[in-house]
XYZ file of C-alpha atoms in Angstrom:
536
model
C 3.276 -4.836 -28.813
C 6.104 -5.029 -26.445
C 8.902 -5.904 -28.883
C 7.832 -4.601 -32.468
C 9.650 -4.219 -35.821
C 12.545 -5.516 -34.622
C 15.114 -8.919 -35.758
C 15.841 -11.682 -33.868
C 18.790 -11.457 -32.225
C 17.700 -7.721 -30.568
C 14.628 -9.849 -29.191
C 16.732 -12.910 -28.007
C 18.490 -10.412 -26.249
C 15.454 -7.989 -24.847
C 14.042 -11.662 -24.061
C 17.054 -13.118 -22.223
C 17.175 -9.597 -20.795
C 13.474 -9.220 -19.320
C 12.483 -12.892 -18.327
C 15.844 -14.934 -17.719
C 18.213 -12.187 -16.321
C 18.275 -14.323 -12.387
C 20.105 -16.842 -15.249
C 22.893 -18.295 -18.341
C 20.789 -16.863 -21.164
C 24.029 -16.318 -23.810
C 24.739 -20.449 -24.383
C 25.017 -20.808 -28.066
C 23.789 -24.786 -29.109
C 24.597 -25.535 -32.192
C 21.615 -24.422 -34.415
C 19.169 -23.893 -31.493
C 18.437 -20.186 -31.813
C 17.412 -19.264 -27.376
C 18.912 -21.621 -24.583
C 18.357 -20.787 -20.459
C 20.657 -22.642 -17.884
C 20.642 -22.758 -14.792
C 24.214 -20.355 -13.642
C 25.863 -22.506 -12.503
C 27.563 -26.507 -14.057
C 26.941 -29.364 -11.552
C 29.461 -32.035 -12.054
C 30.640 -30.494 -15.062
C 27.719 -30.408 -16.871
C 25.067 -27.528 -17.385
C 21.119 -28.030 -16.440
C 18.959 -26.357 -19.234
C 15.951 -24.959 -18.259
C 14.633 -23.577 -21.677
C 15.816 -24.788 -26.111
C 13.626 -22.521 -27.994
C 13.039 -21.482 -31.912
C 12.929 -17.460 -31.545
C 11.270 -15.688 -34.536
C 10.060 -11.762 -35.079
C 7.354 -10.360 -35.796
C 3.922 -12.781 -35.706
C 5.641 -16.382 -36.976
C 3.743 -18.974 -35.912
C 4.504 -20.519 -33.450
C 3.725 -23.994 -34.508
C 6.009 -23.936 -37.222
C 9.047 -22.885 -35.192
C 8.477 -25.071 -32.449
C 8.215 -28.201 -35.925
C 11.122 -26.561 -36.996
C 13.095 -26.874 -33.448
C 12.170 -30.211 -32.795
C 13.880 -31.201 -36.631
C 16.950 -29.190 -35.584
C 17.162 -30.826 -32.244
C 16.486 -34.272 -33.796
C 18.978 -34.280 -36.988
C 22.058 -32.476 -34.961
C 20.570 -35.578 -31.879
C 21.182 -32.688 -29.337
C 20.437 -34.877 -26.608
C 23.094 -36.994 -26.951
C 25.794 -34.614 -26.113
C 24.067 -32.508 -23.665
C 21.141 -33.325 -20.878
C 17.450 -32.248 -22.136
C 15.787 -29.066 -20.442
C 13.023 -28.619 -18.678
C 11.072 -27.400 -21.878
C 11.422 -26.777 -25.518
C 9.340 -23.013 -26.184
C 8.955 -20.378 -28.934
C 8.479 -17.274 -29.611
C 7.577 -14.552 -31.159
C 7.250 -10.799 -30.800
C 4.200 -10.815 -29.267
C 3.916 -14.337 -27.177
C 6.073 -17.121 -26.088
C 5.053 -20.742 -24.987
C 6.249 -23.397 -23.544
C 5.709 -27.142 -23.380
C 7.734 -29.687 -21.376
C 10.784 -31.721 -23.230
C 9.369 -35.305 -22.207
C 6.122 -34.430 -24.437
C 7.943 -34.346 -27.678
C 10.590 -37.399 -26.830
C 9.019 -40.003 -27.992
C 9.744 -38.229 -31.036
C 13.684 -38.362 -31.344
C 13.141 -42.425 -31.386
C 11.856 -43.167 -34.477
C 13.761 -45.052 -36.537
C 12.415 -45.142 -39.635
C 12.150 -41.238 -39.524
C 14.011 -38.899 -42.028
C 16.095 -36.942 -39.941
C 18.348 -35.273 -43.099
C 15.894 -32.817 -44.465
C 16.448 -29.821 -43.676
C 14.588 -27.669 -41.178
C 13.985 -25.126 -42.141
C 11.713 -26.601 -45.282
C 8.905 -26.222 -44.138
C 7.178 -28.254 -47.487
C 9.486 -31.396 -46.986
C 6.411 -34.786 -45.659
C 9.255 -34.731 -42.622
C 9.066 -31.429 -41.428
C 4.700 -31.797 -41.868
C 4.637 -34.852 -39.875
C 6.337 -32.916 -37.430
C 3.910 -29.967 -37.444
C 0.650 -32.075 -36.604
C 2.131 -33.024 -34.071
C 3.719 -30.497 -32.060
C 0.387 -27.921 -33.204
C -1.800 -30.647 -31.272
C 0.539 -30.395 -27.799
C 0.977 -26.096 -28.173
C -3.143 -26.297 -28.780
C -3.931 -28.178 -25.501
C -0.965 -28.530 -23.777
C 1.291 -25.820 -23.777
C 2.045 -23.300 -21.675
C 1.241 -19.219 -23.461
C 2.075 -16.027 -22.143
C 1.772 -13.475 -24.212
C 4.139 -10.138 -23.677
C 3.385 -7.736 -21.791
C 0.394 -8.906 -21.094
C 0.838 -12.088 -18.801
C 3.732 -10.682 -18.092
C 3.271 -11.359 -14.073
C 1.913 -14.997 -14.940
C 5.037 -15.411 -17.501
C 7.980 -14.179 -13.740
C 5.974 -16.686 -11.849
C 5.563 -19.797 -14.458
C 10.201 -18.811 -14.812
C 10.622 -18.398 -10.481
C 8.662 -21.510 -9.889
C 9.224 -23.954 -12.847
C 12.869 -23.408 -14.134
C 14.710 -25.415 -10.508
C 16.557 -28.167 -10.445
C 15.498 -31.701 -9.847
C 11.625 -30.065 -10.689
C 9.711 -32.584 -12.512
C 6.263 -31.127 -12.636
C 4.886 -27.896 -13.672
C 3.847 -25.492 -11.087
C 0.057 -23.779 -11.940
C -1.739 -21.224 -10.346
C -3.527 -22.152 -7.574
C -7.975 -19.941 -7.571
C -8.242 -19.088 -4.263
C -11.480 -16.554 -3.099
C -9.060 -13.536 -4.151
C -8.828 -14.388 -7.726
C -11.270 -16.408 -9.459
C -13.022 -13.187 -9.781
C -10.371 -11.500 -12.011
C -9.298 -15.634 -13.467
C -13.228 -14.910 -14.357
C -12.457 -11.580 -16.084
C -10.040 -13.137 -18.198
C -12.188 -16.475 -19.318
C -14.191 -13.412 -20.161
C -11.913 -12.365 -23.040
C -10.326 -15.715 -24.246
C -12.978 -18.527 -23.643
C -16.007 -17.173 -24.578
C -15.576 -16.053 -27.436
C -14.993 -19.670 -28.561
C -18.507 -20.964 -26.701
C -20.974 -22.439 -29.748
C -23.652 -20.305 -28.241
C -25.190 -17.550 -29.547
C -28.503 -16.953 -26.697
C -26.684 -14.987 -23.721
C -29.488 -12.537 -23.737
C -32.024 -14.822 -23.792
C -30.441 -17.963 -21.659
C -30.022 -14.508 -19.013
C -33.236 -13.794 -18.445
C -33.389 -17.271 -17.371
C -30.875 -16.401 -14.827
C -28.543 -19.091 -16.812
C -25.067 -16.173 -16.826
C -21.902 -16.920 -18.854
C -20.533 -17.285 -14.701
C -22.875 -20.668 -14.636
C -20.340 -21.746 -17.943
C -16.980 -19.793 -15.845
C -18.226 -21.554 -12.799
C -18.900 -25.533 -15.338
C -15.129 -25.300 -15.583
C -13.504 -23.533 -13.076
C -14.908 -26.516 -11.079
C -14.067 -29.520 -13.650
C -10.649 -31.449 -13.610
C -9.778 -33.726 -16.606
C -13.526 -31.854 -18.246
C -15.275 -33.231 -16.183
C -17.825 -31.010 -13.999
C -17.463 -32.540 -10.270
C -20.345 -30.269 -8.509
C -23.530 -31.369 -9.107
C -26.117 -28.083 -8.290
C -24.286 -26.241 -10.862
C -27.246 -24.529 -13.615
C -24.268 -25.269 -16.681
C -22.114 -28.515 -16.525
C -19.154 -29.577 -18.885
C -19.396 -32.792 -20.356
C -16.203 -33.900 -22.417
C -16.146 -30.813 -24.621
C -19.797 -29.160 -24.518
C -21.375 -27.382 -21.849
C -24.701 -28.493 -20.550
C -27.539 -26.851 -19.145
C -28.792 -28.514 -16.088
C -31.561 -26.139 -15.748
C -34.083 -24.609 -18.638
C -33.108 -26.912 -20.939
C -37.272 -27.401 -21.793
C -37.045 -23.971 -23.499
C -34.291 -24.870 -25.225
C -33.869 -27.371 -29.269
C -31.932 -30.078 -28.577
C -29.809 -28.811 -31.406
C -28.441 -25.444 -29.388
C -27.609 -28.100 -27.152
C -25.739 -30.521 -29.834
C -23.652 -27.123 -30.534
C -22.570 -26.028 -27.237
C -19.443 -26.950 -28.004
C -16.040 -24.750 -29.092
C -15.505 -22.988 -32.544
C -11.535 -23.485 -32.080
C -12.206 -27.191 -30.971
C -10.978 -25.845 -26.673
C -8.466 -24.404 -28.397
C -7.958 -21.306 -26.617
C -10.050 -23.201 -24.019
C -6.760 -25.732 -23.018
C -4.320 -22.818 -23.971
C -6.220 -20.741 -20.862
C -6.559 -23.486 -18.872
C -3.108 -24.644 -18.627
C -1.946 -21.607 -16.951
C -4.428 -22.250 -13.532
C -4.652 -25.736 -11.179
C -8.621 -26.877 -11.394
C -10.910 -27.548 -9.510
C -9.596 -25.262 -6.270
C -9.082 -26.655 -3.214
C -12.440 -27.387 -1.771
C -12.719 -25.217 1.389
C -13.580 -22.567 -1.899
C -16.278 -24.297 -3.619
C -19.349 -23.246 -1.586
C -17.870 -19.801 -1.387
C -16.917 -19.071 -4.503
C -20.757 -20.352 -5.885
C -22.169 -18.189 -2.981
C -20.682 -15.264 -4.441
C -21.683 -16.068 -8.381
C -22.723 -11.778 -8.209
C -19.863 -10.446 -7.893
C -18.812 -12.459 -11.185
C -19.985 -9.311 -13.874
C -18.084 -8.627 -16.750
C -15.332 -5.607 -16.637
C -16.919 -3.632 -18.977
C -19.545 -3.318 -16.927
C -17.562 -1.358 -14.827
C -16.137 1.369 -17.069
C -17.788 4.534 -17.333
C -17.436 6.350 -20.193
C -13.880 8.151 -20.077
C -13.901 7.889 -16.212
C -10.264 7.363 -14.436
C -9.128 4.128 -13.886
C -6.962 1.247 -12.275
C -5.375 -0.957 -15.014
C -7.271 -3.948 -13.938
C -3.513 -5.778 -14.442
C -2.085 -3.366 -12.091
C -5.777 -4.030 -9.530
C -5.113 -8.040 -9.275
C -1.021 -7.486 -8.620
C -2.839 -5.241 -6.053
C -4.325 -6.489 -4.162
C -2.084 -10.678 -4.377
C 0.379 -8.234 -2.814
C -1.965 -7.904 0.286
C -3.360 -10.968 0.617
C 0.707 -12.386 0.798
C 1.076 -9.011 4.223
C -2.194 -9.383 5.308
C -2.959 -12.771 4.720
C -4.993 -15.408 2.813
C -8.260 -14.138 4.932
C -7.376 -10.499 4.792
C -10.752 -9.165 3.324
C -12.700 -10.352 6.532
C -10.311 -10.589 8.618
C -9.925 -6.109 8.132
C -11.760 -3.157 7.014
C -11.408 -1.461 3.723
C -11.278 2.464 3.036
C -11.308 3.362 -0.812
C -11.314 7.305 0.573
C -10.436 7.955 -2.982
C -12.903 5.931 -4.743
C -13.603 7.208 -8.664
C -16.207 5.381 -9.462
C -14.660 1.982 -7.889
C -12.641 0.381 -10.187
C -9.687 -0.484 -7.356
C -12.097 -2.632 -5.781
C -13.539 -5.041 -8.030
C -12.939 -8.638 -7.132
C -12.835 -7.608 -2.954
C -15.828 -9.530 -2.301
C -17.128 -8.291 2.175
C -18.362 -5.269 1.439
C -19.654 -5.187 5.198
C -16.134 -4.668 5.763
C -15.630 -2.605 2.311
C -16.709 1.404 1.898
C -15.676 3.412 -0.763
C -16.494 6.991 -0.647
C -15.059 10.204 -4.035
C -15.546 13.988 -4.284
C -17.934 13.731 -7.322
C -21.720 12.965 -6.729
C -21.501 11.552 -10.894
C -19.009 8.734 -9.391
C -20.904 8.106 -6.331
C -24.390 7.299 -7.948
C -21.953 5.583 -10.945
C -20.755 3.374 -8.225
C -24.389 2.585 -6.187
C -25.497 1.770 -9.946
C -22.606 -0.003 -9.391
C -23.423 -2.049 -6.217
C -27.537 -2.176 -7.357
C -26.062 -4.616 -9.803
C -23.579 -6.678 -8.018
C -20.881 -5.145 -10.652
C -18.862 -3.736 -7.192
C -18.503 -5.287 -3.349
C -20.558 -2.823 -1.992
C -23.568 -1.948 0.288
C -25.679 1.371 -0.544
C -25.358 3.230 2.561
C -21.433 2.553 2.217
C -21.290 4.619 -0.781
C -20.682 7.723 0.298
C -19.484 11.428 -1.768
C -16.305 12.913 0.731
C -13.918 15.211 0.127
C -10.859 13.663 1.504
C -8.745 16.869 1.916
C -11.773 19.150 3.325
C -14.285 17.703 5.067
C -13.633 16.884 8.991
C -14.029 12.834 9.979
C -17.731 13.201 12.123
C -20.924 11.901 11.651
C -22.292 14.641 9.180
C -19.785 13.767 6.306
C -19.333 10.179 7.311
C -21.420 6.499 7.335
C -21.622 5.382 11.523
C -19.378 2.332 11.482
C -16.896 3.579 9.215
C -16.219 6.413 11.803
C -16.841 4.469 14.406
C -13.430 2.498 13.261
C -11.339 5.381 12.805
C -13.092 6.294 16.669
C -11.279 2.900 18.232
C -7.252 3.145 18.057
C -7.401 -1.180 18.534
C -10.254 -1.352 15.375
C -7.963 1.339 13.368
C -5.391 -1.483 13.507
C -7.171 -3.212 11.048
C -7.683 -0.787 8.821
C -6.451 -0.206 4.811
C -7.144 3.123 3.352
C -7.071 1.464 -0.013
C -5.996 4.064 -2.889
C -4.936 5.114 -6.174
C -5.319 8.740 -5.897
C -5.122 12.273 -8.002
C -1.171 12.551 -9.100
C -2.017 16.857 -9.618
C 0.284 19.616 -8.447
C -2.073 22.708 -6.499
C -0.187 25.364 -6.438
C 1.971 26.430 -2.941
C 0.581 29.050 -1.434
C -2.699 30.556 -1.206
C -2.497 33.754 -1.854
C -6.285 35.095 -2.284
C -9.721 33.561 -3.558
C -9.117 33.410 -6.478
C -5.863 32.521 -6.326
C -7.109 28.975 -4.851
C -7.431 27.226 -7.996
C -3.800 26.443 -9.954
C -3.403 27.157 -13.212
C -4.517 22.805 -13.342
C -7.880 23.803 -12.240
C -7.187 22.233 -8.410
C -8.327 24.458 -5.296
C -5.849 24.749 -2.478
C -6.758 22.328 0.644
C -7.697 22.661 4.091
C -4.928 19.586 4.123
C -2.360 21.566 1.983
C -3.450 24.532 4.788
C -2.510 22.660 7.625
C 0.444 20.217 7.232
C 2.413 22.623 4.319
C 4.790 24.041 6.979
C 4.956 20.067 8.489
C 5.901 18.371 4.665
C 7.084 22.106 2.558
C 7.287 21.701 -1.235
C 6.112 17.725 -1.413
C 2.597 19.542 0.149
C 1.905 20.599 -4.323
C 1.581 16.757 -4.576
C -2.419 15.482 -4.312
C -1.452 11.938 -3.397
C 1.118 14.089 -0.733
C -1.937 15.227 0.613
C -3.935 12.290 0.980
C -1.370 9.922 2.524
C -0.382 12.713 5.625
C -3.419 13.008 6.073
C -3.889 9.729 6.457
C -0.728 9.724 9.065
C -1.502 12.333 10.868
C -5.309 11.891 11.429
C -5.669 7.632 11.316
C -2.780 6.458 12.962
C -2.074 3.114 13.290
C -4.147 1.917 10.312
C -2.640 0.492 6.706
C -2.351 2.049 3.857
C -2.129 -0.183 0.500
C -1.404 3.156 -2.251
C -0.402 3.357 -5.769
C 1.492 7.248 -6.370
C 4.429 7.298 -8.055
C 8.467 6.908 -6.521
C 8.508 10.591 -5.399
C 8.158 10.024 -2.405
C 11.307 7.380 -1.884
C 13.015 9.228 -3.711
C 11.895 12.542 -5.199
C 14.261 15.703 -3.236
C 11.387 17.429 -2.727
C 10.027 15.171 -0.283
C 12.235 14.863 2.223
C 10.406 17.016 4.524
C 7.584 15.101 4.390
C 9.521 11.628 4.927
C 10.758 12.952 7.784
C 7.116 12.854 8.849
C 5.672 10.058 6.966
C 7.691 7.109 9.635
C 5.949 3.495 8.912
C 6.866 0.644 8.104
C 7.231 -0.039 4.983
C 6.331 -3.802 3.569
C 6.353 -5.254 0.130
C 5.354 -3.193 -3.298
C 5.467 -3.100 -6.568
C 6.391 -0.810 -9.375
C 4.923 -0.004 -12.956
C 5.162 1.525 -15.877
C 2.806 4.624 -16.014
C 1.691 4.747 -18.947
C -0.255 1.956 -18.981
C -2.835 3.928 -17.181
C -5.577 6.135 -18.229
C -4.908 9.785 -18.179
C -1.033 9.225 -17.779
C 2.009 10.997 -19.280
C 4.970 10.020 -19.747
C 7.250 6.765 -19.702
C 8.057 7.003 -15.439
C 6.931 4.002 -12.488
C 4.429 4.444 -10.613
C 4.815 2.282 -7.203
C 2.012 -0.014 -5.398
C 3.097 0.076 -2.257
C 1.448 -0.706 1.623
C 2.160 0.482 4.917
C 1.975 -0.553 8.457
C 1.932 2.744 10.725
C 1.303 0.942 13.907
C 5.495 0.887 12.850
C 7.932 3.445 13.088
C 10.911 3.560 11.194
C 11.581 5.420 8.522
C 11.624 5.299 4.228
C 15.106 6.786 3.451
C 16.722 3.720 2.056
C 13.420 2.317 0.923
C 14.959 0.881 -2.666
């Protein structure tokens, strides 16, 4: 939990600082807990984006919203101030927003007793408002979990806390993110579908992915495509194929255990259906819709899915929505291939790793369509010791590396190891330092150029790419020593490249990484020569 064991005042301060720092979030409006306004006034009035109720721990958000509505109605706050775009509630786990107009009619009731105490949850008035707002929160609200949904929450605030905006922006579904959205759907929506015969249906080629596609390609609770295996009709699913194998009772119960509560809360984040130009592509790549847990080998090191997703969004922003079609991708520190999850153009992707065991895992994943890879594009390669030649590399990758123009379309997309190696090669025994990491040929070749930075394995990956794969692009995870570390000043003198875009995330969200420090994802263009000293 992001905000654990803190009081309401501290919770309000932290939420304000973490998510609403660009706005005025310190106003006190009578008994309203939390308000967010534009930092400037207009014609002597403040423009409010949010009035919210704050509760600590995991307090019932339905009760919190009912209390907020009663607070506003009792004080007639909307008569003295311009109402906000949204009402909201948050506790230590999540925040939810509803458009103000959803509850506006409650305030105009003539026969309502507004004199009741809003915090008294036992009155008939509280129960009446509670039942109304509970339905709205379940079906029409925008829910975000602190920590887990931070990216989506920041995007929601940035795009919707805008003066003059009367509608809510939702996340667009594209061919670059439909797989990531599927993995979230598996966790939130699938468990609420009243169907228990998944394994039996799978034998008839009906997968959970077909239920997801029924949702994805729908509008107003009705699937739009005719050639789907499963369709959504109002609040139930109907299997279109193989239905004679299943008795009628099963079909009657293909609804939702929670009356579509999780379904609405999930899909309220996304604009459905996707643009029609994506429909056939998404249907044709149904094979890519494989659950995330099948990708995770027990004990394997992998990049957290939320940072994989965000890194691929950044790559799309830099290189265009069609970047997967227009560029080659090589993960030369692939491990079990987690970083490649969510990609789709397998003919353009190569994955190499040091360990033969990981190669076998990736080949199994590719065979089951869990990873978007061709079998002959998966290979064992020691990037810090092996040569770029036909004995070690697939022929088509070698052709790209040897062609100056094709290299400009190559993206080295990696999360290399963060281990350190010994500085000096004193003897054969001394080739391995106390962490069990060998002295490498790249360290030997470029150590004098980049100095003490050579002890960092990720720096060795980067300097080899810069020196031996010129003009390519890089999308890489690493610590921020590359741009900030005093021991990297010689490295920066040689790593003259163009920084395009990047983000930072907490190190302790990664497997097998301990400590409180940032890890960055950085995109570099090696076709331009620039100093990286001034990146901040």
